[in-house]
XYZ file of C-alpha atoms in Angstrom:
443
model
C -18.944 20.945 65.441
C -21.733 18.529 65.154
C -24.630 18.845 66.580
C -27.440 16.861 68.086
C -30.196 16.025 65.108
C -33.688 14.632 65.453
C -33.050 13.885 61.870
C -30.072 10.912 62.806
C -33.408 9.013 64.564
C -35.136 8.855 61.313
C -31.744 8.525 59.163
C -32.211 4.490 61.568
C -35.497 3.976 60.891
C -35.242 4.007 57.451
C -31.993 1.981 56.806
C -33.814 -0.704 59.760
C -36.726 -1.158 57.867
C -36.224 -0.214 54.303
C -32.812 -2.385 54.911
C -31.812 -1.126 51.131
C -34.990 -1.127 49.124
C -34.367 1.912 48.737
C -32.280 5.631 49.763
C -32.590 8.825 50.622
C -32.834 11.598 49.767
C -32.219 14.168 52.298
C -33.934 17.415 51.007
C -33.338 21.028 52.757
C -31.057 24.368 51.569
C -27.924 24.723 51.806
C -26.112 24.936 55.264
C -28.746 23.898 57.321
C -26.311 20.669 57.722
C -27.509 18.287 55.745
C -23.909 17.638 54.453
C -22.872 17.098 58.181
C -24.924 14.841 59.131
C -24.853 12.114 56.225
C -21.718 11.723 57.081
C -22.161 11.629 60.816
C -24.362 9.084 60.335
C -21.801 7.420 57.539
C -19.393 6.730 59.977
C -21.251 5.845 63.269
C -24.106 3.268 61.337
C -21.990 1.387 58.468
C -18.534 -0.029 57.980
C -17.303 0.979 55.285
C -17.888 4.478 53.738
C -17.576 7.142 50.353
C -18.748 10.836 50.000
C -19.021 11.704 46.653
C -19.185 15.591 46.096
C -20.855 16.192 43.146
C -19.608 19.979 43.521
C -15.934 18.924 43.626
C -15.850 15.078 41.977
C -13.703 15.187 39.344
C -15.122 14.542 35.616
C -14.210 10.528 35.714
C -16.239 10.308 38.719
C -20.004 12.010 36.939
C -19.332 10.433 33.596
C -18.924 6.906 35.824
C -23.372 7.273 35.963
C -23.304 8.036 32.151
C -23.416 4.105 31.671
C -25.088 1.018 33.861
C -24.380 -1.709 32.030
C -21.130 -2.236 33.695
C -21.868 -1.850 37.776
C -18.997 -3.968 38.778
C -16.883 -1.658 37.580
C -18.723 1.302 38.696
C -17.464 -0.096 42.354
C -14.067 -0.893 41.237
C -13.323 2.286 40.178
C -14.994 4.227 43.022
C -12.847 2.375 46.036
C -9.695 3.046 43.419
C -10.822 6.839 43.427
C -11.685 7.154 46.582
C -9.767 4.527 48.823
C -12.224 2.902 50.325
C -12.752 -1.127 50.014
C -16.378 -1.600 49.927
C -18.547 -3.682 52.262
C -21.273 -6.057 50.529
C -24.383 -4.813 53.432
C -22.084 -2.660 55.052
C -21.692 0.452 53.419
C -23.100 3.244 51.828
C -22.192 5.293 49.312
C -23.272 9.459 49.366
C -23.726 11.307 46.685
C -23.342 14.939 48.281
C -25.017 17.778 46.172
C -27.054 15.568 44.016
C -28.884 17.493 42.007
C -25.691 18.784 40.168
C -25.279 15.544 38.823
C -28.676 14.521 37.168
C -27.056 10.837 35.912
C -26.205 10.126 39.136
C -29.419 10.843 40.128
C -31.883 8.551 37.790
C -28.707 5.726 38.546
C -30.270 4.670 41.972
C -33.095 3.147 40.384
C -31.033 0.351 39.528
C -27.781 1.458 42.672
C -30.833 0.312 44.753
C -31.269 -2.987 43.228
C -28.342 -4.000 42.719
C -28.615 -4.139 46.825
C -24.812 -4.546 47.422
C -24.799 -1.355 49.612
C -27.259 1.860 50.999
C -27.404 5.468 49.227
C -27.728 8.442 50.943
C -28.506 11.162 48.587
C -28.202 14.837 49.613
C -29.320 17.482 47.588
C -29.889 21.507 48.277
C -31.436 24.217 45.081
C -34.354 20.590 44.645
C -36.458 22.803 42.324
C -33.832 21.522 39.519
C -36.604 21.130 37.368
C -34.288 22.415 34.447
C -31.746 19.536 35.552
C -33.779 16.436 35.816
C -36.333 17.442 32.567
C -34.654 14.190 30.607
C -34.551 11.550 33.174
C -36.281 9.490 35.837
C -37.333 9.935 38.964
C -36.315 6.521 40.402
C -39.107 5.633 43.405
C -37.255 3.736 45.196
C -36.039 7.451 46.270
C -37.874 7.963 49.679
C -37.397 11.545 51.038
C -36.557 13.607 54.390
C -37.294 17.179 54.516
C -34.455 19.196 56.368
C -35.400 22.512 58.261
C -33.127 25.118 60.362
C -32.345 23.609 64.403
C -35.439 24.000 65.735
C -35.534 25.620 69.625
C -34.928 21.716 70.919
C -32.115 21.202 68.643
C -30.751 24.816 70.338
C -30.821 23.931 73.651
C -28.984 20.899 73.280
C -26.694 22.663 71.500
C -26.272 25.217 74.945
C -25.891 21.844 77.038
C -29.372 22.084 78.157
C -31.904 18.855 77.749
C -34.219 19.352 80.354
C -35.866 22.120 79.161
C -38.257 21.891 76.633
C -39.939 17.848 77.892
C -40.762 20.628 80.919
C -42.571 22.324 78.248
C -43.782 19.548 76.733
C -45.427 18.755 80.170
C -46.849 21.677 80.873
C -48.383 22.693 77.292
C -50.116 18.886 78.315
C -51.272 19.762 81.193
C -51.640 23.456 80.916
C -49.595 23.916 83.660
C -48.986 28.123 84.521
C -45.359 28.742 84.388
C -45.143 32.620 86.487
C -43.968 35.386 85.414
C -40.275 35.148 86.759
C -39.418 31.343 85.158
C -41.719 32.624 81.670
C -38.862 35.617 81.603
C -36.142 33.487 81.831
C -37.691 31.162 79.248
C -38.604 34.842 76.464
C -35.099 35.681 76.863
C -33.886 32.362 75.881
C -37.010 31.988 72.879
C -35.107 35.525 71.736
C -31.512 34.306 71.932
C -32.944 31.718 69.984
C -34.460 33.642 67.315
C -31.551 35.814 66.753
C -29.004 33.444 66.331
C -31.269 31.048 64.403
C -30.517 27.390 63.661
C -28.154 27.721 60.772
C -25.455 25.429 62.372
C -22.655 28.267 61.724
C -24.466 30.306 63.057
C -24.562 28.520 66.526
C -20.880 27.169 65.599
C -19.674 30.802 66.428
C -22.323 31.929 68.657
C -21.294 28.470 71.056
C -17.431 29.665 69.674
C -17.732 33.554 70.947
C -20.642 34.681 72.915
C -21.120 37.271 70.354
C -23.988 38.025 67.681
C -22.908 40.654 65.990
C -19.893 37.836 64.912
C -23.038 35.499 64.206
C -24.673 38.466 62.072
C -21.645 38.266 59.067
C -22.451 34.543 59.484
C -25.235 34.897 58.429
C -24.760 37.845 55.933
C -22.324 34.406 54.219
C -25.365 32.932 53.981
C -27.208 34.488 52.465
C -24.517 35.650 50.146
C -24.760 31.900 49.012
C -28.880 32.791 48.975
C -28.729 35.166 46.684
C -25.880 33.360 44.292
C -27.881 30.473 43.630
C -30.932 32.525 43.457
C -29.387 34.588 40.725
C -28.429 30.857 38.728
C -32.217 29.294 38.714
C -33.235 34.175 37.302
C -30.896 35.715 36.301
C -33.270 38.834 35.812
C -32.482 39.247 39.870
C -36.713 38.613 40.592
C -35.797 35.891 43.298
C -33.678 37.864 45.031
C -36.012 40.305 45.260
C -38.926 38.813 46.540
C -35.841 36.975 49.005
C -35.459 40.842 49.621
C -37.759 41.951 50.327
C -39.680 39.313 52.967
C -38.974 41.831 56.231
C -40.838 44.864 54.180
C -44.017 43.279 52.733
C -44.576 41.327 56.597
C -44.124 44.565 58.073
C -46.536 46.481 55.489
C -49.303 43.883 57.208
C -50.693 43.341 54.162
C -53.301 40.665 53.196
C -50.641 38.892 50.340
C -47.088 39.402 49.516
C -47.393 41.105 46.801
C -44.164 40.601 44.571
C -45.865 42.443 41.452
C -44.164 45.913 43.936
C -41.887 43.652 45.452
C -39.715 43.051 41.134
C -41.098 46.592 40.311
C -43.569 45.902 38.900
C -43.315 42.548 37.322
C -46.997 40.853 36.071
C -47.320 38.435 39.084
C -47.816 35.339 36.342
C -44.788 35.279 35.116
C -43.151 35.577 38.595
C -45.364 32.423 39.727
C -42.286 30.162 38.462
C -39.669 31.124 40.564
C -41.946 31.941 43.183
C -42.650 28.200 43.581
C -38.731 27.962 42.659
C -37.898 29.473 45.961
C -40.903 27.371 48.171
C -39.270 24.398 46.883
C -35.374 25.378 47.227
C -36.865 25.126 51.102
C -34.493 28.394 51.799
C -38.035 30.214 52.074
C -41.986 29.323 53.358
C -44.993 29.810 51.852
C -48.093 30.271 53.198
C -51.261 30.191 51.027
C -54.704 31.993 51.291
C -57.149 28.939 52.350
C -60.532 30.037 50.288
C -62.205 27.158 51.844
C -60.874 27.428 55.355
C -61.867 23.513 56.079
C -59.531 20.661 56.627
C -59.075 20.008 52.856
C -57.426 23.497 52.606
C -55.200 21.893 49.202
C -58.598 21.802 47.040
C -58.780 25.546 47.810
C -54.972 27.044 48.046
C -55.086 29.745 45.886
C -52.134 30.187 44.668
C -52.516 33.159 43.580
C -52.591 34.806 47.169
C -49.611 33.640 49.543
C -47.776 35.097 52.159
C -43.457 34.588 52.019
C -41.407 33.505 54.645
C -37.680 33.459 56.019
C -36.669 29.498 56.472
C -34.506 30.660 59.159
C -35.445 33.343 61.604
C -32.433 34.813 62.062
C -31.940 35.279 58.659
C -34.929 36.649 58.508
C -33.321 39.371 61.313
C -30.406 39.943 59.683
C -32.889 40.689 56.221
C -34.898 43.255 58.746
C -31.328 45.005 59.149
C -29.852 44.343 55.787
C -29.364 48.437 55.643
C -26.288 48.185 57.265
C -23.056 46.541 56.307
C -23.314 44.363 60.037
C -26.277 44.410 62.901
C -24.384 45.989 65.674
C -24.096 44.009 68.911
C -26.539 47.361 70.359
C -28.594 46.795 68.288
C -29.010 42.804 69.633
C -29.214 43.946 72.787
C -31.803 45.844 72.322
C -33.435 42.768 70.712
C -32.610 39.674 73.097
C -34.576 42.273 75.932
C -37.865 42.957 73.625
C -36.949 47.153 74.067
C -36.127 47.898 70.545
C -39.025 50.444 70.096
C -40.288 49.205 65.718
C -43.080 47.280 65.836
C -41.228 43.272 65.765
C -44.495 41.512 65.245
C -43.743 39.809 61.961
C -40.035 38.851 63.970
C -42.363 36.561 66.043
C -44.768 35.636 62.584
C -42.102 33.965 59.810
C -41.229 32.118 63.908
C -44.348 30.686 64.317
C -44.989 29.778 60.490
C -40.310 28.276 60.782
C -41.889 26.689 63.664
C -44.894 25.060 61.965
C -43.189 24.229 59.325
C -40.854 22.027 60.562
C -43.699 19.639 62.300
C -45.276 19.232 59.587
C -47.823 21.346 59.525
C -49.051 23.089 55.429
C -48.920 27.013 55.830
C -52.521 28.090 55.235
C -53.852 31.660 56.423
C -57.565 33.322 55.792
C -59.043 37.306 55.374
C -62.089 38.127 54.897
C -63.832 41.137 54.798
C -65.128 43.720 58.336
C -68.563 44.426 58.660
C -68.597 47.354 57.734
C -66.492 46.432 54.820
C -63.896 48.932 55.210
C -61.451 46.416 56.219
C -59.845 42.902 56.737
C -59.891 40.547 59.367
C -56.750 37.485 58.907
C -55.837 34.713 60.566
C -52.587 34.293 60.827
C -52.727 31.145 60.860
C -53.670 27.404 60.185
C -53.964 24.468 60.564
C -56.165 21.094 60.138
C -56.611 19.514 63.325
C -58.458 15.535 62.755
C -61.356 16.779 60.503
C -61.641 20.472 61.463
C -59.192 23.222 61.561
C -57.043 25.710 63.847
C -56.861 28.479 63.847
C -54.034 30.573 65.527
C -53.117 34.608 65.949
C -49.669 35.396 66.521
C -49.347 38.126 68.849
C -45.672 40.372 69.386
C -46.881 41.359 72.863
C -49.332 40.510 75.452
C -51.871 42.192 73.704
C -55.129 39.667 74.211
C -57.505 41.398 71.918
C -58.692 39.030 69.022
C -61.661 40.337 67.439
C -60.602 38.750 63.966
C -59.468 35.313 65.988
C -63.565 36.376 66.944
C -65.018 37.332 63.921
C -63.046 33.836 62.344
C -64.932 31.296 64.420
C -68.135 32.818 64.401
C -68.361 32.200 60.791
C -66.921 28.991 60.373
C -67.960 27.370 63.666
C -69.118 24.235 62.776
C -65.221 23.695 61.035
C -63.637 24.702 64.359
C -61.102 22.502 66.347
C -58.530 24.185 68.921
C -58.444 27.550 68.835
C -55.754 29.528 69.688
C -53.696 33.389 70.788
C -49.510 32.893 70.680
C -47.965 35.462 71.989
C -45.790 36.397 74.297
C -46.956 36.376 78.039
C -46.961 33.189 79.623
C -49.586 29.576 79.135
C -52.306 30.800 80.366
C -56.676 29.438 79.073
C -59.599 31.868 78.935
C -63.536 29.860 78.133
C -62.441 28.663 74.974
C -58.711 29.783 73.902
C -55.358 28.860 74.656
C -53.383 31.457 75.075
C -48.810 30.551 73.423
C -46.598 31.162 74.852
C -44.653 31.280 71.512
C -41.571 29.234 72.915
C -44.866 25.965 72.795
C -46.064 26.453 69.638
C -43.761 23.162 68.750
C -46.808 21.624 70.726
C -49.420 22.853 68.274
């Protein structure tokens, strides 16, 4: 299925504003829909196009980019091989899985300068420093990040283009929705959490209306990720770190204990692996902000972090990985919010996913309580103008927020807005906005 994606509008702006002066690189995790959107955009916005899939192309095609002294010859061979006659300024060439062809990526500089055609690149696991160490990354390349389908895109796939705009209006006006409406909205949002935003999983749900079938699709995607992780890290540590994400979040620790998840491998040795995992966009990283202020990147602690799965649907499947498949009974209880297990970490993962896809870098903050026996923790901090806005996430309707209160007392002059994201209806209480989780997208 071809789904409507917001990135299409960004590609349109790139085509209109840059007019061939740059190539665009769509980067993201595997199976988020990069190749599909690039192909769909090429079909609709250009008269002719060629797709070079570097995961499957011939050695001859790959070798064409080793020598750029004769671009006429390169274009002639491409048109003959792919049986497409390109038209100048009306055609686009797609370099699919370009991370597998470093020389082709380097060639972008000269191809763009030639200006005959437009170029779209797609790449998974962009953390390919081993592949690009001997090439020059073209400055003519602009990057667009592609994430799993967000809630609005998910609703579009369900045939609903009304709900999210109405939610945006409710958020802007701080409008209470009422219990019946809220329960309805939460049920459908939990469906999004369980299915996730991977297009294959959404397609399986639409085709079968069966969450156990969706779970099998998600397991296949996770297996692909495992294979990728084992290629970039043959020790298996990357795969172990990935699988331990639900358990690490459930421990409710102030950081991800990488040494424990990998059999007591020293954290210093894991930093490169963790960086590659982050750049793959399969995971989202939240770093501890040692000095929570508008310039949090200046005080980021790279050794204290939390790791989240890039797609919450995959996170749910990882949570029940001890079974061969997660059956419909478990999914039905999750959908009805009746599973006895504390699923606060699922909501935390979802908030991390939403904030990342809306352009926020993820930071959190911990500090000791007054008696020094425990820690307060702010789940997320987002830059808000020249100040910061703390976010506390609750998996229930509880309105207690000791950490949020303590943080705001400690840094009162730095606070812009205070948010408590939870599973009940929107309301304002003092200077705290209690936000239903499905409105996180508007922060």
